[in-house]
XYZ file of N, CA and C in Angstrom:
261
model
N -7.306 -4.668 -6.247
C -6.018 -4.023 -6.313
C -5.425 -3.977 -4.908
N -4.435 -4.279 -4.732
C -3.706 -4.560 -3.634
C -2.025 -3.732 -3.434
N -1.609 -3.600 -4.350
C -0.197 -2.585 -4.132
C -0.757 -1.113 -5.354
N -0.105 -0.519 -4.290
C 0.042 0.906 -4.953
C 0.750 0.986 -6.165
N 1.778 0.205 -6.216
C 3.248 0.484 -7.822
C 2.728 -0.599 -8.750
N 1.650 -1.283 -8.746
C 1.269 -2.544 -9.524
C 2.499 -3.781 -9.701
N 2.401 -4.108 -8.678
C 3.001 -5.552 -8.128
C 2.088 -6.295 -8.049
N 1.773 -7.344 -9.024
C 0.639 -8.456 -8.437
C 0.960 -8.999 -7.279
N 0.408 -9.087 -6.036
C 0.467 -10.004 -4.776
C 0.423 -10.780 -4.974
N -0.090 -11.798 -6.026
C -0.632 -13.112 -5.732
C 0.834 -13.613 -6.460
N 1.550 -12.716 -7.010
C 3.177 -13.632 -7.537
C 3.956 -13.098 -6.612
N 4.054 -12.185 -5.676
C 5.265 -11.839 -4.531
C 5.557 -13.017 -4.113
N 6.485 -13.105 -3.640
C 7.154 -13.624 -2.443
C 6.716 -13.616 -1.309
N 6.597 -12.316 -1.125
C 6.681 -11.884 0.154
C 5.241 -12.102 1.064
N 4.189 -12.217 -0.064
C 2.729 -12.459 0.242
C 2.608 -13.440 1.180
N 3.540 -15.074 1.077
C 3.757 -16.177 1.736
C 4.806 -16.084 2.752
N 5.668 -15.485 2.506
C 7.158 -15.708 3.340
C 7.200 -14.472 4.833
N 6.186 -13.652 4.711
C 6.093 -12.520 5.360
C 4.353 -11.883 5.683
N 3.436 -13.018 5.133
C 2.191 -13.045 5.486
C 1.634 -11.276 5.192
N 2.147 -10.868 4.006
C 2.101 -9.422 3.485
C 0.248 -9.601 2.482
N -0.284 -8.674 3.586
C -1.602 -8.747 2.558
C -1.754 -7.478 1.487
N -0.628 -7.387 1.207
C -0.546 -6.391 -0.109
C -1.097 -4.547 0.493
N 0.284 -3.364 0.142
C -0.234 -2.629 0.610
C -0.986 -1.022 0.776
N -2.223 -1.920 -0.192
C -2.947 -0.778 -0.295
C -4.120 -1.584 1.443
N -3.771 -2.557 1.437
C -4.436 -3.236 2.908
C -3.666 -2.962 4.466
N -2.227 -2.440 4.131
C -1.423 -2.207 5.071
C -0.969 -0.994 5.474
N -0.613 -0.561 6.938
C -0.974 1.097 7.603
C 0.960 1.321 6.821
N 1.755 0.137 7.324
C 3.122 0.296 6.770
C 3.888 -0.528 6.428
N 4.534 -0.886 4.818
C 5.050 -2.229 4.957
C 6.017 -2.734 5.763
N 6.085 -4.281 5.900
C 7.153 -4.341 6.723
C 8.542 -4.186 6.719
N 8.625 -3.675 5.585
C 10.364 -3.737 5.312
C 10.369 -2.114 5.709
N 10.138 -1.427 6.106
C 9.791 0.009 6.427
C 8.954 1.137 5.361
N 9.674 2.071 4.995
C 8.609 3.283 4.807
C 8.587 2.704 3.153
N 8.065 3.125 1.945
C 7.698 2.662 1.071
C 7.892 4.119 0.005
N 8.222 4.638 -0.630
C 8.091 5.918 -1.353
C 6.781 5.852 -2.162
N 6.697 4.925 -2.721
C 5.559 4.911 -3.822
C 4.647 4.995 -3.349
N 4.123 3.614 -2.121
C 3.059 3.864 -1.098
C 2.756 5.373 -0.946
N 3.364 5.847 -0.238
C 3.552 7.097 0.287
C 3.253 8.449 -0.616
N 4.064 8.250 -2.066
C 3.364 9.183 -3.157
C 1.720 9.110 -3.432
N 1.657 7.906 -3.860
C 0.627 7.567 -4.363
C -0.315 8.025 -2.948
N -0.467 7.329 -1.705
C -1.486 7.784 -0.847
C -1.421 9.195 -0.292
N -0.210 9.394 -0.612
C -0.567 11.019 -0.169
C -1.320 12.051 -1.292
N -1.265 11.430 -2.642
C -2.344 11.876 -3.444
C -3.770 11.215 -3.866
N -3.694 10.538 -2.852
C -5.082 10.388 -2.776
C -5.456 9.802 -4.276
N -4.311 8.871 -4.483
C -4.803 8.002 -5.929
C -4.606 6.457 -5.011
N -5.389 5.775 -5.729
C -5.168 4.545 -5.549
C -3.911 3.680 -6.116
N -3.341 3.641 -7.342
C -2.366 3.574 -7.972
C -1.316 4.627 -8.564
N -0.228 3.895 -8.702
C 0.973 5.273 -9.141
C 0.314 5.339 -10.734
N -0.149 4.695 -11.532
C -0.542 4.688 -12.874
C -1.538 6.019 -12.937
N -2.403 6.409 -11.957
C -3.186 7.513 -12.016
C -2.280 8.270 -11.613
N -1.403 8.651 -11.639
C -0.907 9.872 -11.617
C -0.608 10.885 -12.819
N -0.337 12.212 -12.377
C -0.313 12.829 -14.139
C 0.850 12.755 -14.818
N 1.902 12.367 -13.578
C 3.869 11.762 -14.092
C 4.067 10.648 -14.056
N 2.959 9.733 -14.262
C 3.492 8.302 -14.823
C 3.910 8.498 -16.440
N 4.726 7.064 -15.935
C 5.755 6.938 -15.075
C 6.705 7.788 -14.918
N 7.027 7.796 -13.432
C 8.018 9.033 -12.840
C 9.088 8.241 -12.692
N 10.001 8.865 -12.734
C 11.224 8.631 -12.685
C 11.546 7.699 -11.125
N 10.711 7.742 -10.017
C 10.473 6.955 -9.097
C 10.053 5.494 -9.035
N 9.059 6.042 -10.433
C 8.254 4.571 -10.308
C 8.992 3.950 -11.242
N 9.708 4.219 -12.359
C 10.637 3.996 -13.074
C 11.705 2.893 -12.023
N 13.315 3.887 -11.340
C 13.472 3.243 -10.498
C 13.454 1.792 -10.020
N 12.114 2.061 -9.333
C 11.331 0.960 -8.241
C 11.235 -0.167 -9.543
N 10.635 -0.165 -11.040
C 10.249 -0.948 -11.331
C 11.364 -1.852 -12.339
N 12.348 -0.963 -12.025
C 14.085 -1.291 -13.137
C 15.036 -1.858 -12.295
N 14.478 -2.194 -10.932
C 15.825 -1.885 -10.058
C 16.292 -3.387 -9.903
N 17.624 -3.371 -10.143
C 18.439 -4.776 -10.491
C 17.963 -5.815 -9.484
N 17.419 -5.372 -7.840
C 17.781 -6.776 -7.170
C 15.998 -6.780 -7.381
N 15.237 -5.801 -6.959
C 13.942 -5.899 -6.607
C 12.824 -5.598 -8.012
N 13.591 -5.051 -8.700
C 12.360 -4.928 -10.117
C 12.214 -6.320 -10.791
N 11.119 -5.426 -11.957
C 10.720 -6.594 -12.493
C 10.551 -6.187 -13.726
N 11.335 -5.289 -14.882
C 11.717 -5.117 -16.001
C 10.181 -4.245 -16.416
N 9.831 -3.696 -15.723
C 8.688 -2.589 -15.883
C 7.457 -3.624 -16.034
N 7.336 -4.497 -15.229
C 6.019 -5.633 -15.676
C 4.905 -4.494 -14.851
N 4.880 -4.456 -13.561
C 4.170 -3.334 -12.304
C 3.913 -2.064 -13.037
N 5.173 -1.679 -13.893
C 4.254 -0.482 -15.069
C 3.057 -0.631 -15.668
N 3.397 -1.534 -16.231
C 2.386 -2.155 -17.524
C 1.500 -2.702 -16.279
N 0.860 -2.912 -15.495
C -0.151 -3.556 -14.980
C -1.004 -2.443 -14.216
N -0.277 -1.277 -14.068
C -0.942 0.253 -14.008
C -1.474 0.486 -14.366
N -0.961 0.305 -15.906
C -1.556 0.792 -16.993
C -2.529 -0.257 -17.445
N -2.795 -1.666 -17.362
C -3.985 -2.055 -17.111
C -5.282 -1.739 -16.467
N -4.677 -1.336 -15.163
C -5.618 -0.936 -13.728
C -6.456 0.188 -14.547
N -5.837 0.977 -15.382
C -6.218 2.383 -15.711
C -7.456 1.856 -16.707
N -7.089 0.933 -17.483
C -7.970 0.455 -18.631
C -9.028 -0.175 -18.121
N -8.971 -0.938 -16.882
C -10.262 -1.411 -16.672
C -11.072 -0.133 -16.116
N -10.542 0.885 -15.150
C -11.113 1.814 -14.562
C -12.106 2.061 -15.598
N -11.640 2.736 -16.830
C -11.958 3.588 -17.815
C -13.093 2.709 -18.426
N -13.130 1.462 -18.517
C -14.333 0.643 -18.963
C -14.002 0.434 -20.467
């Protein structure tokens, strides 16, 4: 697992174009501060999917948003993360 909001890295963009090693590996991304990052590690979850307000209206947002979402795919891959956790 590599992003906090469940963005696969290995389909970014940005992984190649900006040498981004995905950032649950990074102190700050490079485009600056990150909200989700930032939720999520300040609770001390590894993913926004472990949280008890998924999806929040944040991660919502982030994952709807016309130029940068991706039609809630990073939801649903949370909610994978959660399923393998769980076994």
């Amino acid at each position: 697992m590599k992003s906090r909001c469940g963005i696969l890295c290995e389909e970014c963009a940005y992984r190649e174009t900006m040498n981004c090693k995905g950032c649950a590996n990074i102190e700050h991304p490079f485009w600056g501060n990150c909200p989700i990052k930032s939720c999520v590690e300040g609770k001390a979850l590894t993913h926004c999917g472990q949280c008890d307000t998924f999806p929040c209206t944040m991660a919502k947002q982030f994952a709807y948003d016309e130029k940068q979402g991706d039609g809630g795919k990073r939801l649903k891959q949370c909610e994978r993360w959660n399923e393998e956790i769980k076994g």
